[in-house]
Structure formats: C-alpha cells, structure tokens
Amino acid sequence: MAQPVVHGVADLRSSSFNEPESLDGRWTFYWDRLLTPDQLSSRLGADSIYVPGSWHRQGYPSATGIATFKLLLLLPANQRDLLIYFPVINASAKFWLNGELLLETGKVSADPTEYKAKLASSILSLPSHTDSVELVVQIANFNYYSGGFGATPYVDKAAAHVARINRMNLSLIHISEPTRQP
C-alpha cells in the first residue's frame, strides 16, 4: 500500500492496485469557501486537514458550514480502469476531476435555504493512461452533526470494486427454503 496523503498529494505511482489504495491523510483545505478548480490556481489561504474526519473536530468553529478540499493524485502512467470511491460524505458534495465537474450529491450551496443534503456514496472513474489527476471536492453541511468526509476514500480497480460490492451484497441475502404448509 502506498503512503497516505501528504501535503495534499497522494503518490500512487508505485501501486499495482492489487488492493484498494487509501486516500487518508492531509488534504489541501479551504474553510468557509466553495471554490472551483479554476479559482484554486494559487495556494493562498489554503490550510490542510486530515481526511477522513469532521472539520469541527480539527479546530474549525462549527460542524455546519462549507469547505473545499483538493487532492493531487500521482498515478502510474500506464494505469487504466481505476476509480475513486467515497463511502459517505456528510451532507452534499460536488466533485471535479482535472477541472471537469463530474458529480453532485444533494445540492451544494453556501445558502442554507438552497442547500439540500444527501448522504450517499460516490464513485468517480479516473481517466486511463494519465499520470496525474487533480481532485476538487466542495462540501456543504447545514444539518448534520459532522461536516466533511465520514469515511476514507480510496482508489481501486473498477472490476475489483464491483466484485467486492457484489460479494458484500450476496452476503446480505439470506436464501431460505419455502415453508411447507401441512
């Protein structure tokens, strides 16, 4: 397994991805701002925060609020069919890869009246044969006790992730014999 995230960079270049690669560690963090990738050209005002975890447990004033997270992923040049899996994000989130908005869960807004929560897992496909990817995640939380990443995101091979989910789902299914009526 590769080293965790350090100073907003996850160096996965030596990974074979035989196991999921954790993205826990210190991500670049912008408290109380919803910034798009084009607004992040400078690191002015950037802090770092440990992912996963709630921002209010790491010195920020409230569990509710808004923030932007940034991570640079360094990947093997020949990689293909990889994804990033986010088990859960407290409350709403927007995801960009290399400047392109790919997904929004709930409705991200700095205005609590426009915000809509949705606790959900999210999956982003990584572009193949790319040696670096910039990930930007905006998070808004106005109604949960914990704001930020609720669990560790990770990079995995797409087929392995699907197989793992299928195994988990099968283990939850209980097959029983029909009850015979006398």
mmCIF file of C-alpha atoms in Angstrom:
data_model
loop_
_atom_site.group_PDB
_atom_site.id
_atom_site.type_symbol
_atom_site.label_atom_id
_atom_site.label_comp_id
_atom_site.label_asym_id
_atom_site.label_seq_id
_atom_site.Cartn_x
_atom_site.Cartn_y
_atom_site.Cartn_z
ATOM 1 C CA MET A 1 0.000 0.000 0.000
ATOM 2 C CA ALA A 2 1.269 3.494 -0.854
ATOM 3 C CA GLN A 3 1.933 6.211 1.693
ATOM 4 C CA PRO A 4 -1.130 8.138 2.819
ATOM 5 C CA VAL A 5 -1.804 11.626 1.527
ATOM 6 C CA VAL A 6 0.901 14.138 2.471
ATOM 7 C CA HIS A 7 0.544 17.907 1.894
ATOM 8 C CA GLY A 8 -2.393 17.402 -0.481
ATOM 9 C CA VAL A 9 -0.601 14.813 -2.662
ATOM 10 C CA ALA A 10 -1.262 11.067 -2.920
ATOM 11 C CA ASP A 11 1.694 9.403 -4.629
ATOM 12 C CA LEU A 12 0.333 6.121 -6.019
ATOM 13 C CA ARG A 13 2.900 5.735 -8.822
ATOM 14 C CA SER A 14 4.361 2.540 -7.377
ATOM 15 C CA SER A 15 0.988 0.893 -6.712
ATOM 16 C CA SER A 16 -0.147 -2.211 -8.556
ATOM 17 C CA PHE A 17 -3.690 -1.652 -7.196
ATOM 18 C CA ASN A 18 -3.952 -5.279 -6.094
ATOM 19 C CA GLU A 19 -5.682 -3.813 -3.039
ATOM 20 C CA PRO A 20 -7.596 -0.538 -2.693
ATOM 21 C CA GLU A 21 -5.305 2.438 -2.015
ATOM 22 C CA SER A 22 -6.429 4.590 0.892
ATOM 23 C CA LEU A 23 -6.614 8.357 0.415
ATOM 24 C CA ASP A 24 -6.398 9.158 4.115
ATOM 25 C CA GLY A 25 -4.056 11.890 5.206
ATOM 26 C CA ARG A 26 -3.663 15.646 4.985
ATOM 27 C CA TRP A 27 -5.602 17.171 2.061
ATOM 28 C CA THR A 28 -5.447 20.810 0.973
ATOM 29 C CA PHE A 29 -8.384 22.571 2.626
ATOM 30 C CA TYR A 30 -10.221 25.867 2.205
ATOM 31 C CA TRP A 31 -12.609 26.536 5.108
ATOM 32 C CA ASP A 32 -15.760 28.592 4.580
ATOM 33 C CA ARG A 33 -15.270 28.783 0.790
ATOM 34 C CA LEU A 34 -16.787 26.908 -2.139
ATOM 35 C CA LEU A 35 -14.025 27.190 -4.726
ATOM 36 C CA THR A 36 -13.981 25.763 -8.233
ATOM 37 C CA PRO A 37 -10.776 24.319 -9.741
ATOM 38 C CA ASP A 38 -10.123 27.491 -11.765
ATOM 39 C CA GLN A 39 -10.247 29.514 -8.514
ATOM 40 C CA LEU A 40 -7.538 27.336 -6.936
ATOM 41 C CA SER A 41 -4.630 28.468 -9.115
ATOM 42 C CA SER A 42 -2.827 29.787 -6.062
ATOM 43 C CA ARG A 43 -2.495 28.136 -2.683
ATOM 44 C CA LEU A 44 -3.157 31.433 -0.886
ATOM 45 C CA GLY A 45 -5.424 30.853 2.060
ATOM 46 C CA ALA A 46 -5.022 27.096 1.890
ATOM 47 C CA ASP A 47 -4.765 25.028 5.012
ATOM 48 C CA SER A 48 -4.572 21.264 5.417
ATOM 49 C CA ILE A 49 -6.937 18.906 7.146
ATOM 50 C CA TYR A 50 -6.957 15.215 7.910
ATOM 51 C CA VAL A 51 -9.326 13.094 5.804
ATOM 52 C CA PRO A 52 -11.468 11.331 6.906
ATOM 53 C CA GLY A 53 -12.908 13.364 9.711
ATOM 54 C CA SER A 54 -15.137 16.232 10.619
ATOM 55 C CA TRP A 55 -13.683 19.709 10.237
ATOM 56 C CA HIS A 56 -15.132 20.860 13.578
ATOM 57 C CA ARG A 57 -13.129 18.173 15.388
ATOM 58 C CA GLN A 58 -9.986 19.582 13.766
ATOM 59 C CA GLY A 59 -10.208 23.152 15.000
ATOM 60 C CA TYR A 60 -12.798 24.738 12.740
ATOM 61 C CA PRO A 61 -15.622 26.576 14.508
ATOM 62 C CA SER A 62 -18.718 24.587 13.580
ATOM 63 C CA ALA A 63 -19.891 21.233 12.242
ATOM 64 C CA THR A 64 -22.101 23.163 9.837
ATOM 65 C CA GLY A 65 -20.677 25.233 7.032
ATOM 66 C CA ILE A 66 -18.909 24.943 3.695
ATOM 67 C CA ALA A 67 -15.445 23.920 2.570
ATOM 68 C CA THR A 68 -13.380 22.939 -0.448
ATOM 69 C CA PHE A 69 -10.918 20.032 -0.451
ATOM 70 C CA LYS A 70 -8.186 19.468 -3.033
ATOM 71 C CA LEU A 71 -6.005 16.438 -3.732
ATOM 72 C CA LEU A 72 -3.381 15.741 -6.382
ATOM 73 C CA LEU A 73 -3.174 12.046 -7.315
ATOM 74 C CA LEU A 74 0.084 10.842 -8.888
ATOM 75 C CA LEU A 75 -0.610 7.642 -10.817
ATOM 76 C CA PRO A 76 1.350 5.073 -12.844
ATOM 77 C CA ALA A 77 1.388 6.317 -16.459
ATOM 78 C CA ASN A 78 0.014 3.018 -17.799
ATOM 79 C CA GLN A 79 -2.909 2.752 -15.354
ATOM 80 C CA ARG A 80 -6.414 2.096 -16.627
ATOM 81 C CA ASP A 81 -9.862 1.223 -15.290
ATOM 82 C CA LEU A 82 -9.379 2.898 -11.905
ATOM 83 C CA LEU A 83 -11.969 4.666 -9.784
ATOM 84 C CA ILE A 84 -12.183 6.719 -6.618
ATOM 85 C CA TYR A 85 -14.787 5.528 -4.129
ATOM 86 C CA PHE A 86 -16.186 7.872 -1.472
ATOM 87 C CA PRO A 87 -18.083 5.727 1.089
ATOM 88 C CA VAL A 88 -20.040 8.668 2.523
ATOM 89 C CA ILE A 89 -19.783 12.427 2.652
ATOM 90 C CA ASN A 90 -21.714 14.417 5.208
ATOM 91 C CA ALA A 91 -24.165 16.176 3.584
ATOM 92 C CA SER A 92 -23.781 17.438 -0.001
ATOM 93 C CA ALA A 93 -20.796 17.443 -2.345
ATOM 94 C CA LYS A 94 -19.571 18.434 -5.811
ATOM 95 C CA PHE A 95 -16.681 16.553 -7.435
ATOM 96 C CA TRP A 96 -14.277 17.791 -10.130
ATOM 97 C CA LEU A 97 -11.528 15.802 -11.853
ATOM 98 C CA ASN A 98 -8.967 17.811 -13.805
ATOM 99 C CA GLY A 99 -11.250 20.834 -13.840
ATOM 100 C CA GLU A 100 -14.349 18.992 -15.078
ATOM 101 C CA LEU A 101 -17.432 18.831 -12.861
ATOM 102 C CA LEU A 102 -18.422 15.145 -12.783
ATOM 103 C CA LEU A 103 -20.939 14.694 -9.986
ATOM 104 C CA GLU A 104 -23.049 16.448 -7.377
ATOM 105 C CA THR A 105 -24.761 14.691 -4.480
ATOM 106 C CA GLY A 106 -27.506 16.743 -2.906
ATOM 107 C CA LYS A 107 -27.332 20.473 -3.626
ATOM 108 C CA VAL A 108 -24.149 22.288 -2.631
ATOM 109 C CA SER A 109 -24.757 25.902 -1.671
ATOM 110 C CA ALA A 110 -23.399 28.466 0.766
ATOM 111 C CA ASP A 111 -27.025 29.489 1.335
ATOM 112 C CA PRO A 112 -28.675 27.113 3.832
ATOM 113 C CA THR A 113 -32.085 27.714 2.205
ATOM 114 C CA GLU A 114 -30.821 26.445 -1.180
ATOM 115 C CA TYR A 115 -28.720 23.595 0.200
ATOM 116 C CA LYS A 116 -30.078 20.020 0.064
ATOM 117 C CA ALA A 117 -28.475 17.160 1.962
ATOM 118 C CA LYS A 118 -27.961 13.702 0.554
ATOM 119 C CA LEU A 119 -25.876 11.153 2.404
ATOM 120 C CA ALA A 120 -24.591 8.984 -0.403
ATOM 121 C CA SER A 121 -21.617 7.014 -1.611
ATOM 122 C CA SER A 122 -19.996 8.315 -4.781
ATOM 123 C CA ILE A 123 -17.788 6.781 -7.470
ATOM 124 C CA LEU A 124 -15.631 8.696 -9.946
ATOM 125 C CA SER A 125 -13.893 6.973 -12.877
ATOM 126 C CA LEU A 126 -10.301 8.065 -13.338
ATOM 127 C CA PRO A 127 -9.074 8.807 -16.849
ATOM 128 C CA SER A 128 -6.868 5.997 -18.212
ATOM 129 C CA HIS A 129 -3.188 6.464 -19.077
ATOM 130 C CA THR A 130 -2.989 9.709 -17.096
ATOM 131 C CA ASP A 131 -0.126 10.165 -14.666
ATOM 132 C CA SER A 132 -1.752 12.850 -12.504
ATOM 133 C CA VAL A 133 -5.275 13.854 -11.585
ATOM 134 C CA GLU A 134 -6.449 16.901 -9.657
ATOM 135 C CA LEU A 135 -9.482 16.189 -7.489
ATOM 136 C CA VAL A 136 -11.532 19.057 -6.042
ATOM 137 C CA VAL A 137 -14.457 18.404 -3.708
ATOM 138 C CA GLN A 138 -16.825 21.068 -2.394
ATOM 139 C CA ILE A 139 -18.802 20.087 0.701
ATOM 140 C CA ALA A 140 -21.736 21.911 2.272
ATOM 141 C CA ASN A 141 -23.292 20.799 5.550
ATOM 142 C CA PHE A 142 -26.108 22.602 7.305
ATOM 143 C CA ASN A 143 -27.912 19.810 9.154
ATOM 144 C CA TYR A 144 -25.568 17.007 10.260
ATOM 145 C CA TYR A 145 -23.525 16.856 13.458
ATOM 146 C CA SER A 146 -20.342 16.233 11.491
ATOM 147 C CA GLY A 147 -19.123 18.069 8.371
ATOM 148 C CA GLY A 148 -16.611 16.548 5.965
ATOM 149 C CA PHE A 149 -15.623 13.048 4.916
ATOM 150 C CA GLY A 150 -17.320 10.396 7.049
ATOM 151 C CA ALA A 151 -15.052 7.573 5.847
ATOM 152 C CA THR A 152 -11.790 7.105 3.960
ATOM 153 C CA PRO A 153 -11.989 7.498 0.181
ATOM 154 C CA TYR A 154 -9.873 5.075 -1.823
ATOM 155 C CA VAL A 155 -8.632 4.310 -5.339
ATOM 156 C CA ASP A 156 -9.338 0.835 -6.687
ATOM 157 C CA LYS A 157 -9.529 -1.130 -9.904
ATOM 158 C CA ALA A 158 -13.090 -0.827 -11.206
ATOM 159 C CA ALA A 159 -13.592 -4.582 -11.668
ATOM 160 C CA ALA A 160 -12.249 -5.369 -8.183
ATOM 161 C CA HIS A 161 -14.530 -2.755 -6.617
ATOM 162 C CA VAL A 162 -17.614 -4.144 -8.380
ATOM 163 C CA ALA A 163 -16.675 -7.700 -7.350
ATOM 164 C CA ARG A 164 -16.220 -6.573 -3.731
ATOM 165 C CA ILE A 165 -19.640 -4.864 -3.723
ATOM 166 C CA ASN A 166 -21.274 -7.947 -5.256
ATOM 167 C CA ARG A 167 -19.708 -10.205 -2.596
ATOM 168 C CA MET A 168 -20.932 -7.860 0.119
ATOM 169 C CA ASN A 169 -24.450 -7.799 -1.316
ATOM 170 C CA LEU A 170 -24.529 -11.583 -1.632
ATOM 171 C CA SER A 171 -23.520 -11.976 1.994
ATOM 172 C CA LEU A 172 -26.535 -9.850 2.978
ATOM 173 C CA ILE A 173 -29.008 -12.025 1.102
ATOM 174 C CA HIS A 174 -30.492 -14.852 3.107
ATOM 175 C CA ILE A 175 -31.894 -17.639 0.994
ATOM 176 C CA SER A 176 -34.323 -19.903 2.766
ATOM 177 C CA GLU A 177 -36.384 -22.897 1.852
ATOM 178 C CA PRO A 178 -40.085 -22.240 1.331
ATOM 179 C CA THR A 179 -42.161 -23.147 4.344
ATOM 180 C CA ARG A 180 -44.327 -26.193 3.712
ATOM 181 C CA GLN A 181 -47.925 -25.917 4.687
ATOM 182 C CA PRO A 182 -49.441 -29.029 6.345
#
